[in-house]
Coordinates of C-alpha atoms in Angstrom, one line a residue:
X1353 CA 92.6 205.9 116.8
X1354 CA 95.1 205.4 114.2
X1355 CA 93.9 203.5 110.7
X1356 CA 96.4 201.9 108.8
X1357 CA 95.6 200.9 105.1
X1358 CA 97.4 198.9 102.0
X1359 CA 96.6 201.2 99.0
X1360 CA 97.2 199.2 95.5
X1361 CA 98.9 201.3 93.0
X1362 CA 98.8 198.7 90.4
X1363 CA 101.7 195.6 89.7
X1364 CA 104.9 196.2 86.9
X1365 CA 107.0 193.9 85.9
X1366 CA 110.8 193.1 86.3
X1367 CA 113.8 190.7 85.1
X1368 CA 113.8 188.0 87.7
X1369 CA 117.6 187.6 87.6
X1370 CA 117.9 191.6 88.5
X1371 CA 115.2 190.9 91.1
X1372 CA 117.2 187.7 92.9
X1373 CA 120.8 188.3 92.0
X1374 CA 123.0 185.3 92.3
X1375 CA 120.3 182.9 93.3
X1376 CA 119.9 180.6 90.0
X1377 CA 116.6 180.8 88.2
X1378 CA 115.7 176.9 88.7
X1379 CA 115.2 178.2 92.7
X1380 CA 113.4 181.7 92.4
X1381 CA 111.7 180.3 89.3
X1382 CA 109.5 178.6 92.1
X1383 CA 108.4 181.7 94.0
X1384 CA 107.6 183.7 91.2
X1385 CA 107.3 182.1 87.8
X1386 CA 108.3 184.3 84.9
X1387 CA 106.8 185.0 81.7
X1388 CA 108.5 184.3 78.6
X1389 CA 110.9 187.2 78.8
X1390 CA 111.8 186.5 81.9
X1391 CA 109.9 189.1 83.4
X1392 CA 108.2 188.1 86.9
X1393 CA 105.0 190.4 88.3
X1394 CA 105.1 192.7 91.7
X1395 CA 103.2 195.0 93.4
X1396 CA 103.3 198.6 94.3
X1397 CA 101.7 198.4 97.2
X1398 CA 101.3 202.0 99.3
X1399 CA 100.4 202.4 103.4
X1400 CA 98.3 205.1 104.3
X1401 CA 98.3 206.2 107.8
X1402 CA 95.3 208.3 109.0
X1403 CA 95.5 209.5 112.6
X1404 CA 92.9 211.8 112.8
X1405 CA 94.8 214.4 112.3
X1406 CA 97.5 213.5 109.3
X1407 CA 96.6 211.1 106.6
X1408 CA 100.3 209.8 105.9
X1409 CA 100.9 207.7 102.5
X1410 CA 104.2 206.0 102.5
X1411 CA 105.3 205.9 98.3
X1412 CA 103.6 206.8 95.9
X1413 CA 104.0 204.0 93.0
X1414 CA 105.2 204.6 89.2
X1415 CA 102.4 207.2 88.9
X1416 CA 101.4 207.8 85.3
X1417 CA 103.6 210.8 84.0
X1418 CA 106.3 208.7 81.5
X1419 CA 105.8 208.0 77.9
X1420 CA 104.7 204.9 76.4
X1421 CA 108.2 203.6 75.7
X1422 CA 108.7 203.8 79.3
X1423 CA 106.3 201.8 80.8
X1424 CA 106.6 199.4 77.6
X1425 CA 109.7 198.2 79.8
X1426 CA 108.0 197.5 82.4
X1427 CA 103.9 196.9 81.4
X1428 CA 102.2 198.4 84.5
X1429 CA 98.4 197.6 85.1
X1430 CA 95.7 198.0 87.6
X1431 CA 94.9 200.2 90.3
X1432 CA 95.8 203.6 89.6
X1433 CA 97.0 204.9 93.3
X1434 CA 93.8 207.9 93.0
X1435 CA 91.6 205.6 92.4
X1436 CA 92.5 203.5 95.2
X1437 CA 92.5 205.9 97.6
X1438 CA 89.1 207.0 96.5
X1439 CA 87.8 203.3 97.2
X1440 CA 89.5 203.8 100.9
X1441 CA 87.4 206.7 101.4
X1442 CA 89.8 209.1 100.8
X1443 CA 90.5 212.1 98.4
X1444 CA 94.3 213.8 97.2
X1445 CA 93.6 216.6 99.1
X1446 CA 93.1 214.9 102.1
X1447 CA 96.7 213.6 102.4
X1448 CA 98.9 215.9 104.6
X1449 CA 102.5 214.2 104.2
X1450 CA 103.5 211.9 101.6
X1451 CA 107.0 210.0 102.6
X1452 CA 109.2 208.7 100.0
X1453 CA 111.2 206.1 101.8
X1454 CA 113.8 206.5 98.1
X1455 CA 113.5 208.3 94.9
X1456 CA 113.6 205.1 92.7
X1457 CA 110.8 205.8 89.6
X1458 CA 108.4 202.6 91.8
X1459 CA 108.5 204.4 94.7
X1460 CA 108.1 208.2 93.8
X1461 CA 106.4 208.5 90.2
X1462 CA 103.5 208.9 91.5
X1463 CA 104.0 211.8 93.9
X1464 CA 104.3 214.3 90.9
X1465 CA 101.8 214.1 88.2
X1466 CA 101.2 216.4 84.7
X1467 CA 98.3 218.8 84.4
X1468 CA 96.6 219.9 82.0
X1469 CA 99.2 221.6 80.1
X1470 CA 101.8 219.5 80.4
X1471 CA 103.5 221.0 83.8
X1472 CA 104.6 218.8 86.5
X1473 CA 102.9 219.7 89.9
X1474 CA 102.0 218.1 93.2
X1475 CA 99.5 215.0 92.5
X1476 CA 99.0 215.3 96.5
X1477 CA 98.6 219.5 96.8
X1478 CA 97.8 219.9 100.3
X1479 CA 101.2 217.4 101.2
X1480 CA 104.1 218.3 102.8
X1481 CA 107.1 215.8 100.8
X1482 CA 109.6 214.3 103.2
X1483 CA 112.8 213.1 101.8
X1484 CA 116.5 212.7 103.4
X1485 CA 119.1 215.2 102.1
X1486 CA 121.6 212.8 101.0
X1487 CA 119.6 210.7 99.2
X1488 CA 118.7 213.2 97.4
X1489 CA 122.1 214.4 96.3
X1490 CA 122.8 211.0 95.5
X1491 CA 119.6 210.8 93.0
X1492 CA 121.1 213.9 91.7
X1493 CA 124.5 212.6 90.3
X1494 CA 123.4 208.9 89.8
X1495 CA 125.8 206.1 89.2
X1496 CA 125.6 203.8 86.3
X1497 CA 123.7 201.4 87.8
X1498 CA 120.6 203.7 89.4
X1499 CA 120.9 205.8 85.8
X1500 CA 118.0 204.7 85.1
X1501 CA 115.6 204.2 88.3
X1502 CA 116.5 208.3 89.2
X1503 CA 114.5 210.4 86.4
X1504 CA 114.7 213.9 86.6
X1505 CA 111.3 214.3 85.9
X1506 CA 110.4 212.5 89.3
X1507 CA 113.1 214.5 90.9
X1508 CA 113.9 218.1 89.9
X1509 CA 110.0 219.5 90.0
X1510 CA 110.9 218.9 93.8
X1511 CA 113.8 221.3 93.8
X1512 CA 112.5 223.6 91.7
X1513 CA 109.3 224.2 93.3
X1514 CA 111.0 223.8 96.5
X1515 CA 108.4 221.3 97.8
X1516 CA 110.9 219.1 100.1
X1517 CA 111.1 218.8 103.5
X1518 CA 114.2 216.5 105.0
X1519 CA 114.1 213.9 108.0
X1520 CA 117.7 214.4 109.6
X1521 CA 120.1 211.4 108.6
X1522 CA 119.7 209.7 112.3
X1523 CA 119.5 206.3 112.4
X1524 CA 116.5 205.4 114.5
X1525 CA 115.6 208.7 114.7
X1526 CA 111.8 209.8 115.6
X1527 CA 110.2 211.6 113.2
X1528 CA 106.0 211.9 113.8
X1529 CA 103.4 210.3 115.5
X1530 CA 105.6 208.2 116.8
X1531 CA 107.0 206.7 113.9
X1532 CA 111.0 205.6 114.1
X1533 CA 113.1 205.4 110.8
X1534 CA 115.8 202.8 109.6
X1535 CA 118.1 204.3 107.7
X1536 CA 119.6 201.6 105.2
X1537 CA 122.5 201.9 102.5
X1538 CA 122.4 198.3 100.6
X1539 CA 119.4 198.9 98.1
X1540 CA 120.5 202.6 98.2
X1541 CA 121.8 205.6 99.8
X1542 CA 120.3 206.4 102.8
X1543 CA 117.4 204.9 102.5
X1544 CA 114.4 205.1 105.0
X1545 CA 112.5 202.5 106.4
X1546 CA 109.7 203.7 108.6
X1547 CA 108.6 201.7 111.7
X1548 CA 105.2 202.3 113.0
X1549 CA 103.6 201.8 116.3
X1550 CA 100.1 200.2 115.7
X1551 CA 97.9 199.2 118.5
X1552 CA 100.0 196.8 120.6
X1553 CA 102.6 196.2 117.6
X1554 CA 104.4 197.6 115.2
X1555 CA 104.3 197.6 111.1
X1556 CA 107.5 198.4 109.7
X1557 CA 107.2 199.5 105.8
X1558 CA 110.2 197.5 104.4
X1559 CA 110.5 199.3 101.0
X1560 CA 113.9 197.4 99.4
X1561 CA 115.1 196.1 101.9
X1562 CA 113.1 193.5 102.1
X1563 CA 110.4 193.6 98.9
X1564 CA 108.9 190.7 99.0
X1565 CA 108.4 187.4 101.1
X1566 CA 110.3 185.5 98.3
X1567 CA 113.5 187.6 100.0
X1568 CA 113.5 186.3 103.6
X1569 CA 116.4 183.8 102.9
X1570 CA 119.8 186.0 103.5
X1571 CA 121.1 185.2 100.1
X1572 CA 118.0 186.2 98.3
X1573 CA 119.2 189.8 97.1
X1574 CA 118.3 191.9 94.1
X1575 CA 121.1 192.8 91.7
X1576 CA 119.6 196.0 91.7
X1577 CA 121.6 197.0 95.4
X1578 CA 124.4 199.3 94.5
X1579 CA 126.2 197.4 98.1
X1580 CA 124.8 193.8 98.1
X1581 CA 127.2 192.8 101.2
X1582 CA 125.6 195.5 102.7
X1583 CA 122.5 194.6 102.3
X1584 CA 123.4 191.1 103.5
X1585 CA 124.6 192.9 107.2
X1586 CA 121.8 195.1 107.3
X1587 CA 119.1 192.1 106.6
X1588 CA 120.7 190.3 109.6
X1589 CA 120.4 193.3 111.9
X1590 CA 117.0 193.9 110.8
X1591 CA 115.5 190.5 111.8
X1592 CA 117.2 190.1 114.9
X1593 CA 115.1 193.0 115.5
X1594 CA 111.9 192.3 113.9
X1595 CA 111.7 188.6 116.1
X1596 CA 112.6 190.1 119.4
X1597 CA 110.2 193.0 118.8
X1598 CA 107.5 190.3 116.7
X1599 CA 106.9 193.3 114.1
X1600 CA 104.6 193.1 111.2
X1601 CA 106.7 193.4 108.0
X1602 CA 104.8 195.2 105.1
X1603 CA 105.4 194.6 101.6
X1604 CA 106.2 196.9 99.3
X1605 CA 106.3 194.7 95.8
X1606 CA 105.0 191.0 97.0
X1607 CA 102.7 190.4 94.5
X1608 CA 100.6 187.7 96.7
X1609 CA 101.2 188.5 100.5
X1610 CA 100.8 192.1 101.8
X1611 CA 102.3 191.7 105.4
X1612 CA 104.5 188.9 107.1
X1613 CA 106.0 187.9 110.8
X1614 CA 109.6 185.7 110.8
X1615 CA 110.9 183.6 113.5
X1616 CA 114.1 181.4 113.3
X1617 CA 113.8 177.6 112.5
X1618 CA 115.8 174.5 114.1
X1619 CA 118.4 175.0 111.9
X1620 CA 118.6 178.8 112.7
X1621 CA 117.4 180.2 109.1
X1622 CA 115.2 183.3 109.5
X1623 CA 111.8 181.9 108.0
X1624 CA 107.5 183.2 107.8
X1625 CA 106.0 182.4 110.6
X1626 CA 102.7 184.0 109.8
X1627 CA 101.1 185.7 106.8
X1628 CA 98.9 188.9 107.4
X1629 CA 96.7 191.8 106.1
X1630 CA 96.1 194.9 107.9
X1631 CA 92.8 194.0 107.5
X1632 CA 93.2 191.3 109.6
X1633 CA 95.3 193.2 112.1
X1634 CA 92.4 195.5 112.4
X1635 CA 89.6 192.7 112.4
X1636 CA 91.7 190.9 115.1
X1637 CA 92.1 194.2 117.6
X1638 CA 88.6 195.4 116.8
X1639 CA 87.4 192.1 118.5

């Protein structure tokens, strides 16, 4: 039977402007309150997958690789992603595929790690790495704007040790065990959303596209999206299908809730209908 689990890779912190674009700051200041340099807490927050016979973690966090000037931008704390697996039960070596839905520092830093002499290797060394092919070639000559989320470090030790393996560029295409993937092109290039059947449901790992509950309303979109119309379009597709389907939305970097269902209100605003851990989902099927 297939175990899904929400593994903490600590929170990090980011401008709240960047984080809700255009919304003014007397509004988002209400969801998440900033500190005194503006800078508003969020989660990395990882899903493992274990079905027996792959143990599939979805991101890997910031990992701990950069200097001290680099995560003085951003003051990361708590769970270091090892150690939280190791509280699930579960060692590195046991993981079998580690998908990076984007190669954004939050998402893949901690998929490579430094040994020690200083090289940069596997932190995961029995995983095969799955990535899409032209998000990757976008990483590789990055616009102004993503300069600075794309590091080399977190990128080239992938080419170089030839440690990629690519999901074809096909929107809704199946990949494993069932899983689907959204291929989305707001936040990103091409990046991948995977959807995955659980029990009598399905949890659909929202990555950027949707990273926290504070985003539900359509105009709540990060300045960090290279196409934020795009993002608006592909946000309204994406709910029409998460209510019809009644999916579990995970969340990538909510620093309070960890899963969420919408429905539409009176006045036809897509809105939380129900807050959730996959604790609970489990509790509730194991009954």
């Amino acid at each position: 039977m297939t175990r899904l689990f929400s593994v903490k890779a600590g929170t990090f912190k980011l401008d709240g402007g960047a984080m809700f674009g255009v919304v003014p700051k007397t509004l988002w200041a209400r969801l998440n309150p900033p500190d005194e340099n503006n800078l508003c807490t969020w989660a990395l927050r990882c899903l493992l997958m274990d079905t027996g016979e792959r143990r599939i973690l979805i991101d890997t966090g910031m990992g701990t690789k950069q200097d001290a000037k680099f995560f003085s931008h951003y003051e990361p704390s708590g769970h270091i992603l090892h150690e939280s697996l190791s509280q699930l039960g579960f060692d590195r070596k046991d993981i079998t595929d580690v998908f990076l839905t984007h190669l954004h520092f939050d998402h893949c830093g901690g998929a490579l790690e430094k040994n020690a002499v200083g090289s940069i290797v596997p932190a995961f060394p029995n995983a095969t790495y799955w990535s899409c092919k032209s998000h990757l070639e976008w990483a590789l000559t990055p616009n102004a704007r993503e300069r600075a989320s794309f590091l080399r470090e977190n990128i080239m030790p992938f080419i170089e040790q030839d440690l990629f393996q690519f999901i074809p560029e096909e929107q809704d295409i199946e990949w494993i065990e069932g899983i689907r993937i959204l291929f989305a092109y707001g936040h990103t290039q091409a990046m991948m959303i995977p959807k995955i059947p659980f029990r009598d449901s399905t949890v659909v790992f929202c990555a950027d596209l949707l990273p926290s509950s504070y985003h539900v309303s359509m105009p709540y979109v990060m300045s960090y999206d290279t196409r934020p119309l795009l993002t608006l379009e592909e946000k309204e597709r994406f709910f029409v299908e998460v209510i019809e389907g009644n999916f579990v939305l995970f969340l990538e970097h909510d620093p309070v809730n960890e899963c969420i269902r919408l429905t539409k209100d009176e006045r036809g605003r897509y809105v939380i209908s129900e807050y959730l851990s996959l604790q609970g989902l489990n509790d509730e099927k194991e009954l």
